[in-house]
Coordinates of C-alpha atoms in Angstrom, one line a residue:
M1 CA 38.3 12.2 11.7
D2 CA 38.6 10.0 8.8
A3 CA 35.4 8.5 6.8
A4 CA 35.3 5.1 8.6
E5 CA 35.8 6.2 12.2
S6 CA 32.8 8.6 11.4
S7 CA 30.9 5.7 10.1
A8 CA 31.8 3.9 12.6
G9 CA 30.4 6.0 15.1
W10 CA 27.1 6.8 13.4
L11 CA 26.9 2.9 13.3
R12 CA 27.3 2.4 17.0
L13 CA 24.7 5.1 17.7
T14 CA 22.3 2.9 15.5
L15 CA 23.1 -0.5 16.3
V16 CA 21.9 -0.6 19.9
P17 CA 18.5 -2.6 20.1
G18 CA 16.1 -0.8 22.2
V19 CA 17.6 2.6 20.9
G20 CA 15.2 3.9 18.7
G21 CA 15.2 6.5 16.0
E22 CA 13.4 8.9 18.1
S23 CA 16.0 8.7 21.2
Q24 CA 18.8 9.4 18.5
R25 CA 17.5 12.1 17.4
K26 CA 17.1 13.6 20.3
L27 CA 20.7 12.9 21.5
L28 CA 22.1 14.4 18.2
K29 CA 19.8 17.4 18.9
A30 CA 21.3 17.5 22.1
F31 CA 24.7 17.0 21.8
G32 CA 25.8 16.9 17.6
L33 CA 27.6 14.0 16.4
P34 CA 28.1 10.5 17.6
E35 CA 31.2 11.1 19.0
A36 CA 30.1 14.1 21.2
I37 CA 27.4 11.8 22.6
F38 CA 29.1 8.8 23.6
A39 CA 32.0 11.5 25.2
A40 CA 28.7 12.7 27.3
G41 CA 28.8 11.5 31.0
R42 CA 25.6 8.7 31.7
S43 CA 24.0 11.2 33.7
A44 CA 23.4 13.7 31.2
L45 CA 22.4 10.9 28.4
G46 CA 20.0 9.8 31.2
D47 CA 18.8 13.6 31.3
V48 CA 17.9 13.1 27.6
I49 CA 16.6 9.7 26.6
G50 CA 16.1 8.5 30.5
D51 CA 18.6 6.3 32.6
R52 CA 17.4 3.3 31.3
T53 CA 17.8 4.0 27.5
A54 CA 21.1 5.7 28.4
R55 CA 22.4 2.3 30.0
L56 CA 21.6 0.3 26.8
L57 CA 23.6 2.8 24.7
L58 CA 26.6 2.9 27.0
D59 CA 26.8 -0.9 27.8
T60 CA 26.0 -2.7 24.8
D61 CA 28.8 -4.3 22.8
N62 CA 27.8 -4.1 19.3
R63 CA 31.5 -3.6 17.8
A64 CA 31.2 -6.8 15.7
A65 CA 28.0 -5.5 14.3
V66 CA 30.0 -2.2 13.7
D67 CA 32.6 -4.2 12.0
R68 CA 30.3 -6.1 9.8
A69 CA 28.7 -3.0 8.4
L70 CA 31.9 -1.2 7.7
A71 CA 33.5 -4.2 5.9
W72 CA 29.8 -4.0 4.1
A73 CA 30.3 -0.6 3.0
N74 CA 33.8 -1.5 1.6
G75 CA 32.1 -3.3 -1.1
T76 CA 31.7 -1.8 -4.9
N77 CA 28.7 0.8 -4.8
Q78 CA 27.6 0.3 -1.4
H79 CA 27.2 3.6 0.9
L80 CA 26.5 4.2 4.4
V81 CA 24.7 7.5 4.5
C82 CA 24.3 9.7 7.7
L83 CA 21.8 12.5 8.4
A84 CA 24.8 14.6 8.5
D85 CA 26.1 13.3 5.2
P86 CA 25.8 15.8 1.8
E87 CA 24.7 12.7 0.4
Y88 CA 21.7 11.9 2.7
P89 CA 18.5 12.3 0.4
Q90 CA 16.9 16.1 1.2
A91 CA 13.2 15.0 0.9
L92 CA 13.5 12.4 3.5
L93 CA 14.9 15.8 5.7
Q94 CA 11.5 17.0 5.8
I95 CA 9.3 14.3 7.4
P96 CA 8.7 13.7 11.2
D97 CA 11.2 10.6 11.4
P98 CA 14.1 10.4 9.0
P99 CA 16.1 7.2 9.7
T100 CA 19.6 8.5 11.0
L101 CA 21.4 5.7 8.9
L102 CA 20.8 4.2 5.5
Y103 CA 22.4 1.2 3.7
V104 CA 22.6 2.1 0.0
R105 CA 23.7 -0.1 -2.9
G106 CA 23.7 1.5 -6.5
R107 CA 23.8 5.0 -7.7
L108 CA 23.6 7.2 -4.5
S109 CA 23.0 10.1 -6.3
L110 CA 19.4 9.1 -7.2
L111 CA 18.4 9.4 -3.6
N112 CA 18.5 13.5 -4.4
Q113 CA 16.7 13.5 -7.6
P114 CA 12.7 14.5 -8.3
A115 CA 11.0 10.8 -7.7
L116 CA 7.6 9.4 -7.6
A117 CA 6.8 6.6 -6.0
V118 CA 4.5 3.7 -7.7
V119 CA 2.7 1.1 -5.4
G120 CA -0.1 -1.4 -5.5
S121 CA -1.2 -4.8 -4.9
R122 CA 1.2 -7.6 -4.4
N123 CA -2.2 -9.8 -6.6
P124 CA -2.4 -7.3 -9.8
T125 CA -4.9 -8.0 -12.6
P126 CA -2.4 -8.4 -16.0
Q127 CA -3.9 -4.7 -16.9
G128 CA -2.9 -3.3 -13.5
R129 CA 0.3 -4.9 -14.1
G130 CA 0.5 -3.3 -17.3
N131 CA -0.6 0.2 -16.2
A132 CA 2.5 0.0 -13.4
E133 CA 4.8 -0.7 -16.1
R134 CA 3.7 1.9 -18.4
F135 CA 3.0 4.6 -16.0
A136 CA 6.8 3.9 -14.2
A137 CA 8.7 3.9 -17.7
A138 CA 6.9 7.3 -18.7
F139 CA 7.8 8.9 -15.3
A140 CA 11.5 7.8 -15.8
E141 CA 11.4 9.0 -19.6
A142 CA 9.9 12.5 -18.1
G143 CA 13.2 12.4 -15.9
L144 CA 11.8 11.4 -12.8
G145 CA 12.9 8.7 -10.4
V146 CA 10.3 6.0 -9.5
V147 CA 10.6 4.8 -6.1
S148 CA 9.0 1.5 -4.6
G149 CA 9.1 -1.5 -2.6
L150 CA 10.6 -4.4 -4.4
A151 CA 7.4 -6.5 -3.5
L152 CA 5.5 -8.9 -5.9
G153 CA 2.9 -7.1 -8.2
I154 CA 2.8 -3.5 -8.6
D155 CA 6.0 -2.7 -7.0
A156 CA 8.2 -5.1 -9.3
A157 CA 6.1 -4.2 -12.4
A158 CA 7.0 -0.1 -11.5
H159 CA 10.6 -0.9 -11.2
R160 CA 11.0 -3.3 -14.3
G161 CA 9.0 -0.1 -16.0
A162 CA 11.4 2.4 -15.1
L163 CA 14.3 -0.2 -15.7
N164 CA 13.1 -0.5 -19.3
A165 CA 13.2 3.3 -19.6
T166 CA 16.4 5.0 -18.3
G167 CA 17.0 2.9 -15.1
N168 CA 16.6 5.3 -12.6
T169 CA 14.7 3.5 -9.8
I170 CA 14.9 3.3 -6.0
A171 CA 13.8 0.3 -4.0
F172 CA 13.1 1.0 -0.4
I173 CA 13.4 -2.4 1.3
G174 CA 12.3 -3.8 4.6
T175 CA 15.2 -6.0 5.6
G176 CA 18.8 -5.7 6.1
I177 CA 20.2 -4.7 2.5
D178 CA 22.4 -7.8 2.3
R179 CA 18.9 -10.0 2.2
I180 CA 16.3 -9.5 -0.7
Y181 CA 12.6 -10.9 0.0
P182 CA 10.8 -11.7 -1.7
A183 CA 13.4 -14.3 -2.9
A184 CA 11.4 -14.4 -6.5
N185 CA 12.9 -10.9 -6.8
Q186 CA 16.5 -11.4 -6.8
Q187 CA 17.1 -11.1 -10.5
L188 CA 15.1 -7.9 -10.3
A189 CA 17.4 -6.7 -7.4
F190 CA 20.4 -7.4 -9.0
D191 CA 19.3 -5.2 -12.1
I192 CA 18.3 -2.2 -9.7
A193 CA 21.5 -2.3 -7.9
A194 CA 23.4 -2.3 -11.2
R195 CA 21.4 0.7 -12.9
G196 CA 19.0 2.7 -9.9
A197 CA 19.6 1.9 -6.4
I198 CA 18.3 -0.4 -3.2
A199 CA 18.0 1.7 0.3
S200 CA 17.2 0.0 3.9
E201 CA 17.2 1.6 7.2
F202 CA 17.6 -1.8 8.8
P203 CA 21.0 -3.5 10.0
L204 CA 22.3 -6.1 8.1
A205 CA 21.1 -9.7 8.1
T206 CA 17.4 -8.2 9.3
P207 CA 14.9 -10.9 8.1
P208 CA 11.6 -9.7 6.3
A209 CA 9.3 -9.0 9.8
A210 CA 5.6 -7.6 9.4
A211 CA 6.4 -4.8 11.6
N212 CA 9.3 -3.5 8.8
F213 CA 7.2 -2.7 5.8
P214 CA 4.8 -0.4 7.2
R215 CA 8.2 1.5 8.6
R216 CA 9.7 1.1 5.0
N217 CA 6.5 2.8 3.5
R218 CA 6.9 6.0 5.1
L219 CA 10.3 6.2 3.2
I220 CA 9.0 5.2 -0.1
S221 CA 6.3 8.2 0.5
G222 CA 8.8 10.7 1.9
I223 CA 11.4 10.5 -0.8
S224 CA 8.9 11.3 -3.5
R225 CA 6.8 14.0 -4.5
G226 CA 3.7 12.1 -4.9
V227 CA 2.6 8.2 -4.6
L228 CA 0.6 6.7 -7.3
V229 CA -1.5 3.3 -6.5
V230 CA -2.4 1.4 -9.0
E231 CA -4.4 -1.1 -7.8
A232 CA -5.2 -2.1 -4.2
T233 CA -7.9 -4.1 -2.3
T234 CA -9.4 -2.4 0.9
E235 CA -6.5 -4.0 2.9
S236 CA -3.4 -3.2 0.8
G237 CA -0.2 -2.1 2.7
S238 CA -0.1 0.4 -0.3
L239 CA -2.8 2.5 1.6
I240 CA -0.7 2.7 4.3
T241 CA 1.7 4.0 1.8
A242 CA -1.2 6.8 0.5
R243 CA -2.0 7.6 4.4
L244 CA 1.5 8.9 4.9
A245 CA 2.2 10.3 1.8
A246 CA -0.7 12.7 2.9
E247 CA 0.5 13.2 6.2
Q248 CA 4.0 14.2 4.9
G249 CA 2.2 17.0 2.8
R250 CA 2.8 14.8 -0.7
E251 CA 0.5 14.0 -3.4
V252 CA -1.6 10.9 -3.6
F253 CA -3.0 9.5 -6.9
A254 CA -5.0 6.4 -7.8
I255 CA -6.0 4.8 -11.0
P256 CA -9.7 3.9 -11.1
G257 CA -10.6 0.6 -12.1
S258 CA -13.8 -1.8 -12.2
I259 CA -16.3 -1.4 -9.7
H260 CA -16.7 -4.7 -9.7
S261 CA -12.9 -5.6 -9.0
P262 CA -11.6 -5.9 -5.7
Q263 CA -8.3 -4.7 -6.8
S264 CA -9.8 -1.2 -7.6
R265 CA -11.7 -0.9 -4.7
G266 CA -8.9 1.0 -2.5
C267 CA -8.3 3.0 -5.3
H268 CA -12.0 3.8 -5.3
R269 CA -11.2 4.9 -1.7
L270 CA -8.6 7.0 -1.8
I271 CA -10.3 9.0 -4.9
K272 CA -13.4 9.3 -2.4
Q273 CA -11.2 10.6 0.3
G274 CA -9.5 13.0 -1.7
A275 CA -6.9 11.3 -4.0
K276 CA -6.5 12.6 -7.3
L277 CA -7.8 10.6 -10.1
A278 CA -5.3 9.3 -12.7
E279 CA -6.0 8.3 -16.1
A280 CA -3.0 9.3 -17.7
V281 CA 0.4 10.0 -17.3
A282 CA -0.1 13.6 -17.7
D283 CA -2.4 13.8 -15.0
V284 CA 0.3 13.0 -12.5
I285 CA 3.4 14.9 -14.3
E286 CA 1.3 18.0 -14.5
E287 CA -0.3 18.0 -10.8
I288 CA 3.3 17.6 -9.2
G289 CA 4.7 20.5 -11.8
W290 CA 6.9 18.3 -13.7
A291 CA 5.8 19.6 -17.1
S292 CA 8.5 17.8 -19.1
A293 CA 12.0 16.2 -19.1
P294 CA 15.0 18.1 -17.8
A295 CA 17.4 19.8 -20.5
G296 CA 20.1 17.0 -21.7
R297 CA 17.7 14.2 -22.3
P298 CA 19.0 12.0 -25.1
A299 CA 17.3 12.5 -28.3
S300 CA 16.5 9.0 -29.0
A301 CA 14.1 9.5 -26.0
T302 CA 12.0 11.9 -27.8
A303 CA 9.6 11.0 -30.2
G304 CA 10.0 12.6 -33.9
A305 CA 7.3 14.6 -34.3
A306 CA 6.8 13.3 -37.9
E307 CA 6.4 9.8 -36.7
A308 CA 4.3 11.1 -33.7
G309 CA 1.5 12.9 -36.2
S310 CA 1.7 9.6 -38.6
L311 CA 1.0 7.6 -35.7
L312 CA -1.9 10.0 -34.4
L313 CA -3.1 10.2 -38.4
A314 CA -3.3 6.1 -38.3
M315 CA -4.9 6.3 -34.8
G316 CA -8.0 8.3 -35.9
F317 CA -10.4 8.7 -32.8
D318 CA -11.5 5.4 -32.3
P319 CA -9.8 2.9 -29.7
C320 CA -7.0 0.6 -31.3
S321 CA -4.8 -1.9 -30.4
L322 CA -0.7 -1.9 -30.5
D323 CA -1.3 -4.7 -33.2
E324 CA -3.4 -2.1 -35.2
L325 CA -1.4 0.7 -34.8
T326 CA 1.8 -1.1 -35.8
Q327 CA -0.2 -3.0 -39.0
R328 CA -1.4 0.5 -39.8
S329 CA 1.8 3.0 -39.7
G330 CA 4.5 0.6 -41.0
L331 CA 6.7 1.1 -37.7
T332 CA 7.8 -1.7 -35.7
A333 CA 5.9 -2.4 -32.1
D334 CA 9.1 -1.3 -30.3
A335 CA 8.7 2.0 -31.9
V336 CA 5.0 2.5 -32.0
S337 CA 5.3 1.8 -28.2
V338 CA 8.1 4.6 -27.6
I339 CA 6.0 6.9 -29.6
L340 CA 2.7 6.1 -27.8
L341 CA 4.6 6.3 -24.5
H342 CA 5.7 10.1 -25.4
L343 CA 2.2 10.9 -27.0
E344 CA 0.6 10.1 -23.3
L345 CA 3.1 12.0 -21.5
D346 CA 1.8 14.9 -23.7
G347 CA -1.5 14.6 -23.0
Q348 CA -2.5 13.4 -26.5
V349 CA -3.2 9.7 -26.3
A350 CA -4.9 7.8 -23.5
C351 CA -4.5 4.1 -22.6
L352 CA -7.9 2.2 -22.0
P353 CA -8.6 -1.2 -20.5
G354 CA -7.5 -4.4 -22.6
G355 CA -4.0 -2.4 -23.8
H356 CA -6.1 -0.5 -26.7
Y357 CA -5.2 3.4 -27.2
Q358 CA -7.2 6.2 -28.3
R359 CA -6.4 9.8 -29.3
I360 CA -7.6 12.6 -27.0
S361 CA -9.3 15.3 -29.3
Q362 CA -7.3 18.3 -28.7
A363 CA -10.5 20.9 -29.8

């Protein structure tokens, strides 16, 4: 059986309305691959998933939908990844309800690299947006993928932060992979597909629906070693992602904020419930046991020890802004930003509210 025939069987199994993931997994456990499922008799299928669901499976003509998906998968850097594929993200096999099939655009290999999720409010404060970009860039520079949901606000900032660093970012979406929601993130989605990866378990042309996004969230948390919530109200969907992460045995982190800000209350609630407080990138990196970037990291991504030392001397121990550091050090703003990122990753510098930085005493 060639790859197209194999994919057709998986598509036929997953493109039957009313036959959900639980039934699909029961059938796969009982019969093996999809061709064996469809070769089994109606009675045998009924014994596993019930007569009504068995009738739906055998009587639904979804050949047109299967052909459309196969045609889509022939596009450049467009993939169908089923549970039996070696490229299937192994982290998702650890969750109770892994998707039977994923549609992926972009770098398929990213789905099996260590990753962290960064999520939060769709209406963040400027500081929250900046924190999301900065943390995500640092995670990417440390050799981790950055996972989020392509939503407005914190999600988009996290993806941009990773794109500005290594490009290693994955967007799990709550629509068909041929539809981008929200429309304002069309260009961002294009950039992610070109340098990172976009993934969906929903069939082509699936429109945005409220029920899709909590379901999508379990994949954001499931593929990640931990979830960082940057800003969230008490009603934020990112709290669902955090809850799912805890249920899946993943680490949960939250950045604290002002007690007067509604955008901080969700994070404070998580911290009260046991989430780990994250004040610096190092708090997250160390907790998940990811001490340093993998071997082979480009030398250009590593701040020179001499420049880093000079910047620390210029900083002193009082809070100062990026502009002040640029003036004191004589370096460009871009160079200072890169050095600050690595110093924060090393736990030597903390980012404060208002875009200020402060040296952390090593005594």
